[in-house]
């Protein structure tokens, strides 16, 4: 049961601390699971990570910026983006309600939107608030179809009755709500018409309606004919049985296994709990098939970084600007910079993270993190306890035993296969 609890804590949240593992062992698996998916009371840890005051977007009021204004605006936006990422990583690290923060990170990969194109960190902050504030998937989907960052990311502001743009409609079907093969090209075209007539304006807190470019005619989507608009289109997609099964499969893919398909009985049971994601996760984590996925998940870089910071007792807010900035851009080299997924499909999973180039970057980041603490005298067993690793292989144990000092032991533990694979 102890191994099962460690697996739950590592998958449902970011890396657990030794104290959290000890407390969970006292509670038992069922009570620990309940506490994670249905946390009570305010998150005291998370409130210590204060949302940054980004200030206004520097391009507000600049209809035709000069080259100098554009350069300064881009510089300021980069500063704001780094500040936003620092706050989010800090919150992930100190949050007591770890499953809540992990779910926000899951949504960021599911509704993948990149600041590299959106450019405005204020829009990205609004999206993060939406992920955290939605009561369930239905409410979140209704928000996201008119989310300023997502609409801009998928060219929705160019979607007009006279010149339809189908990007957002296509991804609503394929990546966000139904999955591949659950719609026709005609469904996409008709859905695109339902999403016309919205504009993104930087100094507005929501999308701006543009009635002259809205298609108010009847559309036929998935066999249903109606005067669909953005919200009624999402209602239709939520009603599809494939929607709940698709979301169940995506949760399994990111929380259980990227290589083993979701068993039909778990998918159906999770679908029954739709649209409440925490209730769906409870079903997933309570099933014995979840325990059988041990050793199949490779930590994504952000999961690895946050877990390491939690176990070492360091947080981005306490780092110097120079150190955090180095780690932030090193995450780009590692392949997963927060707020900047590579495409609307999000980040990869599994062995894609285990490249030789990534290993070198990970070693550099681990060394920087360890450099922020005083590890004391460490045996391989002590390193395992600190990092919540169940056991070392003989090979890793020998490497740790022969490491030149305690900092190197800890650094090597953070990049070991046993730490990277859950």
PDB file of N, CA, C and O in Angstrom, residues 180-226:
ATOM      1  N   UNK A 180     -10.586  12.732 -32.664  1.00  0.00           N
ATOM      2  CA  UNK A 180     -10.463  12.449 -34.099  1.00  0.00           C
ATOM      3  C   UNK A 180     -11.546  11.478 -34.551  1.00  0.00           C
ATOM      4  O   UNK A 180     -11.875  10.505 -33.864  1.00  0.00           O
ATOM      5  N   UNK A 181     -12.113  11.746 -35.719  1.00  0.00           N
ATOM      6  CA  UNK A 181     -13.059  10.825 -36.325  1.00  0.00           C
ATOM      7  C   UNK A 181     -14.481  10.939 -35.835  1.00  0.00           C
ATOM      8  O   UNK A 181     -15.333  10.132 -36.236  1.00  0.00           O
ATOM      9  N   UNK A 182     -14.783  11.930 -35.013  1.00  0.00           N
ATOM     10  CA  UNK A 182     -16.127  12.061 -34.454  1.00  0.00           C
ATOM     11  C   UNK A 182     -16.938  13.169 -35.109  1.00  0.00           C
ATOM     12  O   UNK A 182     -17.945  13.604 -34.565  1.00  0.00           O
ATOM     13  N   UNK A 183     -16.514  13.611 -36.279  1.00  0.00           N
ATOM     14  CA  UNK A 183     -17.174  14.722 -36.964  1.00  0.00           C
ATOM     15  C   UNK A 183     -16.796  14.665 -38.436  1.00  0.00           C
ATOM     16  O   UNK A 183     -15.898  13.913 -38.843  1.00  0.00           O
ATOM     17  N   UNK A 184     -17.494  15.468 -39.242  1.00  0.00           N
ATOM     18  CA  UNK A 184     -17.186  15.558 -40.666  1.00  0.00           C
ATOM     19  C   UNK A 184     -16.631  16.942 -40.989  1.00  0.00           C
ATOM     20  O   UNK A 184     -16.729  17.869 -40.177  1.00  0.00           O
ATOM     21  N   UNK A 185     -16.081  17.078 -42.169  1.00  0.00           N
ATOM     22  CA  UNK A 185     -15.587  18.385 -42.601  1.00  0.00           C
ATOM     23  C   UNK A 185     -16.735  19.386 -42.699  1.00  0.00           C
ATOM     24  O   UNK A 185     -16.557  20.571 -42.427  1.00  0.00           O
ATOM     25  N   UNK A 186     -17.909  18.906 -43.063  1.00  0.00           N
ATOM     26  CA  UNK A 186     -19.057  19.801 -43.138  1.00  0.00           C
ATOM     27  C   UNK A 186     -19.445  20.297 -41.744  1.00  0.00           C
ATOM     28  O   UNK A 186     -19.834  21.454 -41.574  1.00  0.00           O
ATOM     29  N   UNK A 187     -19.309  19.432 -40.734  1.00  0.00           N
ATOM     30  CA  UNK A 187     -19.569  19.860 -39.362  1.00  0.00           C
ATOM     31  C   UNK A 187     -18.628  20.999 -38.963  1.00  0.00           C
ATOM     32  O   UNK A 187     -19.042  21.966 -38.315  1.00  0.00           O
ATOM     33  N   UNK A 188     -17.360  20.880 -39.362  1.00  0.00           N
ATOM     34  CA  UNK A 188     -16.385  21.926 -39.049  1.00  0.00           C
ATOM     35  C   UNK A 188     -16.768  23.236 -39.717  1.00  0.00           C
ATOM     36  O   UNK A 188     -16.716  24.306 -39.090  1.00  0.00           O
ATOM     37  N   UNK A 189     -17.140  23.168 -40.973  1.00  0.00           N
ATOM     38  CA  UNK A 189     -17.519  24.388 -41.700  1.00  0.00           C
ATOM     39  C   UNK A 189     -18.724  25.070 -41.052  1.00  0.00           C
ATOM     40  O   UNK A 189     -18.744  26.293 -40.863  1.00  0.00           O
ATOM     41  N   UNK A 190     -19.712  24.280 -40.698  1.00  0.00           N
ATOM     42  CA  UNK A 190     -20.916  24.844 -40.091  1.00  0.00           C
ATOM     43  C   UNK A 190     -20.613  25.403 -38.691  1.00  0.00           C
ATOM     44  O   UNK A 190     -21.126  26.463 -38.310  1.00  0.00           O
ATOM     45  N   UNK A 191     -19.782  24.686 -37.944  1.00  0.00           N
ATOM     46  CA  UNK A 191     -19.410  25.167 -36.614  1.00  0.00           C
ATOM     47  C   UNK A 191     -18.608  26.459 -36.705  1.00  0.00           C
ATOM     48  O   UNK A 191     -18.751  27.358 -35.870  1.00  0.00           O
ATOM     49  N   UNK A 192     -17.770  26.566 -37.722  1.00  0.00           N
ATOM     50  CA  UNK A 192     -17.017  27.791 -37.930  1.00  0.00           C
ATOM     51  C   UNK A 192     -17.933  28.993 -38.106  1.00  0.00           C
ATOM     52  O   UNK A 192     -17.644  30.087 -37.600  1.00  0.00           O
ATOM     53  N   UNK A 193     -19.036  28.795 -38.805  1.00  0.00           N
ATOM     54  CA  UNK A 193     -20.011  29.871 -38.979  1.00  0.00           C
ATOM     55  C   UNK A 193     -20.592  30.313 -37.640  1.00  0.00           C
ATOM     56  O   UNK A 193     -20.872  31.500 -37.424  1.00  0.00           O
ATOM     57  N   UNK A 194     -20.762  29.356 -36.723  1.00  0.00           N
ATOM     58  CA  UNK A 194     -21.341  29.675 -35.412  1.00  0.00           C
ATOM     59  C   UNK A 194     -20.394  30.505 -34.552  1.00  0.00           C
ATOM     60  O   UNK A 194     -20.833  31.132 -33.582  1.00  0.00           O
ATOM     61  N   UNK A 195     -19.112  30.528 -34.902  1.00  0.00           N
ATOM     62  CA  UNK A 195     -18.113  31.217 -34.088  1.00  0.00           C
ATOM     63  C   UNK A 195     -17.669  32.542 -34.687  1.00  0.00           C
ATOM     64  O   UNK A 195     -16.695  33.148 -34.226  1.00  0.00           O
ATOM     65  N   UNK A 196     -18.375  33.008 -35.694  1.00  0.00           N
ATOM     66  CA  UNK A 196     -18.008  34.275 -36.332  1.00  0.00           C
ATOM     67  C   UNK A 196     -18.394  35.476 -35.464  1.00  0.00           C
ATOM     68  O   UNK A 196     -19.243  35.386 -34.580  1.00  0.00           O
ATOM     69  N   UNK A 197     -17.730  36.610 -35.745  1.00  0.00           N
ATOM     70  CA  UNK A 197     -18.169  37.880 -35.179  1.00  0.00           C
ATOM     71  C   UNK A 197     -17.617  38.242 -33.818  1.00  0.00           C
ATOM     72  O   UNK A 197     -18.321  38.875 -33.019  1.00  0.00           O
ATOM     73  N   UNK A 198     -16.352  37.877 -33.544  1.00  0.00           N
ATOM     74  CA  UNK A 198     -15.738  38.264 -32.277  1.00  0.00           C
ATOM     75  C   UNK A 198     -14.368  38.883 -32.535  1.00  0.00           C
ATOM     76  O   UNK A 198     -13.645  38.468 -33.441  1.00  0.00           O
ATOM     77  N   UNK A 199     -14.015  39.858 -31.708  1.00  0.00           N
ATOM     78  CA  UNK A 199     -12.724  40.519 -31.859  1.00  0.00           C
ATOM     79  C   UNK A 199     -11.997  40.568 -30.520  1.00  0.00           C
ATOM     80  O   UNK A 199     -12.618  40.657 -29.460  1.00  0.00           O
ATOM     81  N   UNK A 200     -10.664  40.500 -30.597  1.00  0.00           N
ATOM     82  CA  UNK A 200      -9.818  40.624 -29.408  1.00  0.00           C
ATOM     83  C   UNK A 200      -9.263  42.042 -29.369  1.00  0.00           C
ATOM     84  O   UNK A 200      -8.582  42.473 -30.297  1.00  0.00           O
ATOM     85  N   UNK A 201      -9.561  42.765 -28.295  1.00  0.00           N
ATOM     86  CA  UNK A 201      -9.030  44.115 -28.096  1.00  0.00           C
ATOM     87  C   UNK A 201      -8.296  44.115 -26.751  1.00  0.00           C
ATOM     88  O   UNK A 201      -8.850  43.715 -25.727  1.00  0.00           O
ATOM     89  N   UNK A 202      -7.051  44.535 -26.769  1.00  0.00           N
ATOM     90  CA  UNK A 202      -6.171  44.354 -25.620  1.00  0.00           C
ATOM     91  C   UNK A 202      -6.677  44.983 -24.342  1.00  0.00           C
ATOM     92  O   UNK A 202      -6.464  44.446 -23.252  1.00  0.00           O
ATOM     93  N   UNK A 203      -7.340  46.125 -24.422  1.00  0.00           N
ATOM     94  CA  UNK A 203      -7.745  46.797 -23.192  1.00  0.00           C
ATOM     95  C   UNK A 203      -9.172  46.447 -22.769  1.00  0.00           C
ATOM     96  O   UNK A 203      -9.754  47.108 -21.919  1.00  0.00           O
ATOM     97  N   UNK A 204      -9.738  45.402 -23.342  1.00  0.00           N
ATOM     98  CA  UNK A 204     -11.054  44.911 -22.925  1.00  0.00           C
ATOM     99  C   UNK A 204     -10.878  43.595 -22.172  1.00  0.00           C
ATOM    100  O   UNK A 204     -10.029  42.775 -22.538  1.00  0.00           O
ATOM    101  N   UNK A 205     -11.682  43.355 -21.156  1.00  0.00           N
ATOM    102  CA  UNK A 205     -11.533  42.163 -20.337  1.00  0.00           C
ATOM    103  C   UNK A 205     -12.221  40.947 -20.929  1.00  0.00           C
ATOM    104  O   UNK A 205     -12.101  39.846 -20.382  1.00  0.00           O
ATOM    105  N   UNK A 206     -12.927  41.128 -22.007  1.00  0.00           N
ATOM    106  CA  UNK A 206     -13.568  40.000 -22.690  1.00  0.00           C
ATOM    107  C   UNK A 206     -13.597  40.284 -24.178  1.00  0.00           C
ATOM    108  O   UNK A 206     -13.264  41.390 -24.621  1.00  0.00           O
ATOM    109  N   UNK A 207     -13.980  39.270 -24.950  1.00  0.00           N
ATOM    110  CA  UNK A 207     -14.092  39.467 -26.388  1.00  0.00           C
ATOM    111  C   UNK A 207     -15.119  40.551 -26.697  1.00  0.00           C
ATOM    112  O   UNK A 207     -16.086  40.737 -25.959  1.00  0.00           O
ATOM    113  N   UNK A 208     -14.913  41.224 -27.812  1.00  0.00           N
ATOM    114  CA  UNK A 208     -15.837  42.267 -28.239  1.00  0.00           C
ATOM    115  C   UNK A 208     -16.709  41.725 -29.362  1.00  0.00           C
ATOM    116  O   UNK A 208     -16.198  41.175 -30.359  1.00  0.00           O
ATOM    117  N   UNK A 209     -18.014  41.852 -29.185  1.00  0.00           N
ATOM    118  CA  UNK A 209     -18.948  41.375 -30.199  1.00  0.00           C
ATOM    119  C   UNK A 209     -18.911  42.274 -31.434  1.00  0.00           C
ATOM    120  O   UNK A 209     -18.851  43.502 -31.324  1.00  0.00           O
ATOM    121  N   UNK A 210     -18.936  41.644 -32.593  1.00  0.00           N
ATOM    122  CA  UNK A 210     -18.889  42.368 -33.866  1.00  0.00           C
ATOM    123  C   UNK A 210     -20.054  41.874 -34.731  1.00  0.00           C
ATOM    124  O   UNK A 210     -19.878  41.072 -35.644  1.00  0.00           O
ATOM    125  N   UNK A 211     -21.284  42.349 -34.442  1.00  0.00           N
ATOM    126  CA  UNK A 211     -22.488  41.801 -35.081  1.00  0.00           C
ATOM    127  C   UNK A 211     -22.467  41.836 -36.600  1.00  0.00           C
ATOM    128  O   UNK A 211     -23.045  40.945 -37.240  1.00  0.00           O
ATOM    129  N   UNK A 212     -21.822  42.835 -37.190  1.00  0.00           N
ATOM    130  CA  UNK A 212     -21.852  42.928 -38.650  1.00  0.00           C
ATOM    131  C   UNK A 212     -21.122  41.760 -39.317  1.00  0.00           C
ATOM    132  O   UNK A 212     -21.343  41.482 -40.494  1.00  0.00           O
ATOM    133  N   UNK A 213     -20.262  41.086 -38.571  1.00  0.00           N
ATOM    134  CA  UNK A 213     -19.519  39.957 -39.135  1.00  0.00           C
ATOM    135  C   UNK A 213     -19.994  38.611 -38.581  1.00  0.00           C
ATOM    136  O   UNK A 213     -19.333  37.597 -38.798  1.00  0.00           O
ATOM    137  N   UNK A 214     -21.147  38.622 -37.894  1.00  0.00           N
ATOM    138  CA  UNK A 214     -21.656  37.376 -37.322  1.00  0.00           C
ATOM    139  C   UNK A 214     -22.640  36.703 -38.284  1.00  0.00           C
ATOM    140  O   UNK A 214     -23.480  37.372 -38.892  1.00  0.00           O
ATOM    141  N   UNK A 215     -22.522  35.406 -38.387  1.00  0.00           N
ATOM    142  CA  UNK A 215     -23.428  34.608 -39.210  1.00  0.00           C
ATOM    143  C   UNK A 215     -24.563  34.117 -38.316  1.00  0.00           C
ATOM    144  O   UNK A 215     -24.368  33.247 -37.467  1.00  0.00           O
ATOM    145  N   UNK A 216     -25.737  34.679 -38.479  1.00  0.00           N
ATOM    146  CA  UNK A 216     -26.875  34.330 -37.629  1.00  0.00           C
ATOM    147  C   UNK A 216     -27.805  33.310 -38.288  1.00  0.00           C
ATOM    148  O   UNK A 216     -28.865  32.996 -37.748  1.00  0.00           O
ATOM    149  N   UNK A 217     -27.415  32.801 -39.437  1.00  0.00           N
ATOM    150  CA  UNK A 217     -28.258  31.835 -40.131  1.00  0.00           C
ATOM    151  C   UNK A 217     -28.266  30.467 -39.474  1.00  0.00           C
ATOM    152  O   UNK A 217     -27.529  30.197 -38.524  1.00  0.00           O
ATOM    153  N   UNK A 218     -29.102  29.592 -39.981  1.00  0.00           N
ATOM    154  CA  UNK A 218     -29.206  28.237 -39.448  1.00  0.00           C
ATOM    155  C   UNK A 218     -28.015  27.408 -39.936  1.00  0.00           C
ATOM    156  O   UNK A 218     -27.564  27.550 -41.075  1.00  0.00           O
ATOM    157  N   UNK A 219     -27.525  26.564 -39.030  1.00  0.00           N
ATOM    158  CA  UNK A 219     -26.394  25.690 -39.355  1.00  0.00           C
ATOM    159  C   UNK A 219     -26.751  24.252 -38.966  1.00  0.00           C
ATOM    160  O   UNK A 219     -27.471  24.026 -37.985  1.00  0.00           O
ATOM    161  N   UNK A 220     -26.209  23.323 -39.708  1.00  0.00           N
ATOM    162  CA  UNK A 220     -26.431  21.910 -39.400  1.00  0.00           C
ATOM    163  C   UNK A 220     -25.119  21.315 -38.898  1.00  0.00           C
ATOM    164  O   UNK A 220     -24.145  21.197 -39.651  1.00  0.00           O
ATOM    165  N   UNK A 221     -25.082  20.964 -37.613  1.00  0.00           N
ATOM    166  CA  UNK A 221     -23.878  20.430 -36.976  1.00  0.00           C
ATOM    167  C   UNK A 221     -24.216  19.100 -36.312  1.00  0.00           C
ATOM    168  O   UNK A 221     -25.163  19.012 -35.523  1.00  0.00           O
ATOM    169  N   UNK A 222     -23.474  18.065 -36.670  1.00  0.00           N
ATOM    170  CA  UNK A 222     -23.682  16.730 -36.100  1.00  0.00           C
ATOM    171  C   UNK A 222     -25.133  16.280 -36.238  1.00  0.00           C
ATOM    172  O   UNK A 222     -25.705  15.658 -35.341  1.00  0.00           O
ATOM    173  N   UNK A 223     -25.721  16.631 -37.347  1.00  0.00           N
ATOM    174  CA  UNK A 223     -27.079  16.206 -37.645  1.00  0.00           C
ATOM    175  C   UNK A 223     -28.169  17.061 -37.051  1.00  0.00           C
ATOM    176  O   UNK A 223     -29.361  16.788 -37.259  1.00  0.00           O
ATOM    177  N   UNK A 224     -27.808  18.113 -36.338  1.00  0.00           N
ATOM    178  CA  UNK A 224     -28.789  18.988 -35.698  1.00  0.00           C
ATOM    179  C   UNK A 224     -28.778  20.347 -36.392  1.00  0.00           C
ATOM    180  O   UNK A 224     -27.719  20.943 -36.586  1.00  0.00           O
ATOM    181  N   UNK A 225     -29.941  20.842 -36.753  1.00  0.00           N
ATOM    182  CA  UNK A 225     -30.050  22.141 -37.415  1.00  0.00           C
ATOM    183  C   UNK A 225     -30.640  23.165 -36.450  1.00  0.00           C
ATOM    184  O   UNK A 225     -31.698  22.938 -35.851  1.00  0.00           O
ATOM    185  N   UNK A 226     -29.934  24.295 -36.302  1.00  0.00           N
ATOM    186  CA  UNK A 226     -30.397  25.355 -35.394  1.00  0.00           C
ATOM    187  C   UNK A 226     -29.610  26.624 -35.692  1.00  0.00           C
ATOM    188  O   UNK A 226     -28.642  26.614 -36.457  1.00  0.00           O
TER     189      UNK A 226
END
